[in-house]
């Protein structure tokens, strides 16, 4: 009969430390929380543009502890988890639109197996730097729903 350590060696099982388990639990909880995704579409990309917009949204929401993660040289950013608003992504999206100003299209709500995703696009406007038209895309949903939407679009 083998003990658990021997079984782990044969199956390639990895064990988590208490700190790693706590971090994994935190990440899993975050995926169930509300997130706001920002994408900046510009003729001339501006490094960090989505991050700066996410910072404005974070301030408007009064969520100083929300993390901002960026990708694609700052053209995409995700803000979250947004606490206290997980059941109302629509109000968070409206607050985000107010924080960024401009003329927005209609909010679209789609539902996938992980929940609703609220989505809106700001009309193309001339950037303050004169770099050409810029469009902003916003999504508000749970982390799981955002991941599922991205999978469905791929």
Coordinates of C-alpha atoms in Angstrom, one line a residue:
X1 CA 0.0 0.0 0.0
X2 CA 1.3 3.5 -0.9
X3 CA 1.1 6.5 1.3
X4 CA -0.2 9.9 0.1
X5 CA 3.3 11.2 -0.6
X6 CA 4.1 8.3 -2.9
X7 CA 0.8 8.7 -4.7
X8 CA 1.5 12.4 -5.2
X9 CA 4.9 11.6 -6.7
X10 CA 3.4 9.1 -9.2
X11 CA 0.4 11.3 -10.3
X12 CA 2.3 14.5 -10.5
X13 CA 0.0 16.0 -7.8
X14 CA 1.1 19.3 -6.5
X15 CA 0.3 20.5 -3.0
X16 CA -0.5 24.2 -2.2
X17 CA 1.0 26.0 0.7
X18 CA -1.5 27.8 3.0
X19 CA -0.6 31.1 1.4
X20 CA -1.1 29.7 -2.2
X21 CA -4.4 28.2 -1.2
X22 CA -5.6 31.5 0.3
X23 CA -4.5 33.3 -2.9
X24 CA -6.3 30.8 -5.1
X25 CA -9.5 31.1 -3.0
X26 CA -9.3 34.9 -3.3
X27 CA -8.9 34.7 -7.1
X28 CA -11.9 32.3 -7.4
X29 CA -14.0 34.7 -5.3
X30 CA -12.9 37.6 -7.5
X31 CA -14.2 35.7 -10.6
X32 CA -17.7 35.7 -9.0
X33 CA -17.5 39.5 -8.3
X34 CA -18.4 42.3 -10.6
X35 CA -15.7 43.5 -13.0
X36 CA -15.6 46.4 -15.5
X37 CA -13.6 45.9 -18.8
X38 CA -12.4 48.8 -20.8
X39 CA -11.1 48.6 -24.4
X40 CA -9.7 51.6 -26.3
X41 CA -9.8 51.5 -30.0
X42 CA -7.8 54.3 -31.7
X43 CA -6.2 55.0 -35.0
X44 CA -3.0 55.8 -33.2
X45 CA -2.8 53.6 -30.1
X46 CA -1.8 55.4 -26.9
X47 CA 0.0 53.3 -24.4
X48 CA -1.9 53.0 -21.1
X49 CA -5.0 54.6 -22.3
X50 CA -7.4 52.0 -21.0
X51 CA -5.6 52.0 -17.6
X52 CA -6.1 55.7 -17.3
X53 CA -9.8 55.4 -18.1
X54 CA -10.1 52.5 -15.6
X55 CA -8.6 54.8 -12.9
X56 CA -11.2 57.4 -13.6
X57 CA -14.0 54.8 -13.3
X58 CA -12.5 53.5 -10.1
X59 CA -12.5 57.1 -8.7
X60 CA -16.1 57.6 -9.8
X61 CA -17.2 54.3 -8.2
X62 CA -15.4 55.2 -5.0
X63 CA -13.5 51.9 -5.1
X64 CA -9.9 52.8 -4.3
X65 CA -9.0 49.2 -3.5
X66 CA -10.1 47.8 -6.9
X67 CA -7.3 46.3 -8.9
X68 CA -6.6 47.4 -12.4
X69 CA -5.0 44.8 -14.7
X70 CA -4.0 45.8 -18.2
X71 CA -3.2 44.0 -21.4
X72 CA -2.2 44.8 -25.0
X73 CA 0.0 47.7 -24.0
X74 CA -2.7 49.3 -22.0
X75 CA -5.4 49.3 -24.7
X76 CA -7.4 46.8 -22.6
X77 CA -7.9 47.0 -18.8
X78 CA -10.1 45.2 -16.3
X79 CA -11.2 46.9 -13.0
X80 CA -12.4 44.9 -10.1
X81 CA -13.6 43.3 -8.1
X82 CA -16.2 46.1 -7.6
X83 CA -17.6 45.6 -4.1
X84 CA -21.2 46.1 -3.1
X85 CA -22.5 46.1 -6.6
X86 CA -22.4 42.5 -7.8
X87 CA -26.2 42.3 -8.4
X88 CA -26.4 45.5 -10.5
X89 CA -23.9 45.7 -13.4
X90 CA -26.1 48.2 -15.2
X91 CA -25.7 50.9 -12.5
X92 CA -21.9 50.3 -12.5
X93 CA -21.8 50.6 -16.3
X94 CA -23.9 53.9 -16.1
X95 CA -21.4 55.3 -13.5
X96 CA -18.5 54.3 -15.8
X97 CA -20.1 56.1 -18.7
X98 CA -20.6 59.2 -16.6
X99 CA -17.0 59.1 -15.4
X100 CA -15.7 59.0 -19.0
X101 CA -18.2 61.5 -20.5
X102 CA -19.0 61.6 -24.2
X103 CA -21.8 60.3 -26.3
X104 CA -22.6 56.6 -25.7
X105 CA -24.6 54.1 -27.7
X106 CA -27.4 52.0 -26.3
X107 CA -26.5 49.5 -23.6
X108 CA -26.7 45.9 -24.8
X109 CA -27.4 43.1 -22.3
X110 CA -26.5 39.5 -23.3
X111 CA -26.7 36.5 -21.1
X112 CA -24.5 33.5 -21.3
X113 CA -24.3 30.4 -19.1
X114 CA -22.4 32.4 -16.4
X115 CA -24.7 35.4 -16.3
X116 CA -25.6 38.7 -17.9
X117 CA -23.0 41.0 -19.5
X118 CA -23.8 44.7 -20.0
X119 CA -22.0 46.3 -23.0
X120 CA -21.8 49.8 -24.5
X121 CA -19.6 51.7 -27.0
X122 CA -18.8 55.4 -26.9
X123 CA -19.0 57.0 -30.3
X124 CA -15.7 57.8 -32.0
X125 CA -14.4 61.1 -30.9
X126 CA -11.3 63.1 -31.7
X127 CA -8.7 62.4 -28.9
X128 CA -7.4 65.4 -26.9
X129 CA -4.0 64.8 -28.4
X130 CA -5.3 65.0 -31.9
X131 CA -4.3 61.4 -32.6
X132 CA -7.4 60.6 -34.5
X133 CA -10.8 59.1 -33.6
X134 CA -11.1 56.9 -30.5
X135 CA -13.8 54.5 -29.5
X136 CA -14.3 53.1 -26.0
X137 CA -15.9 49.8 -25.3
X138 CA -17.2 49.0 -21.7
X139 CA -18.4 45.7 -20.3
X140 CA -19.7 45.1 -16.8
X141 CA -20.3 41.6 -15.5
X142 CA -19.0 39.0 -13.1
X143 CA -15.6 37.8 -13.9
X144 CA -17.0 34.4 -15.0
X145 CA -19.5 36.0 -17.3
X146 CA -16.8 38.2 -18.9
X147 CA -14.6 35.1 -19.5
X148 CA -17.5 33.2 -21.0
X149 CA -18.3 36.2 -23.3
X150 CA -14.7 36.3 -24.5
X151 CA -14.8 32.6 -25.2
X152 CA -18.0 33.0 -27.2
X153 CA -16.6 35.8 -29.3
X154 CA -13.4 33.9 -30.1

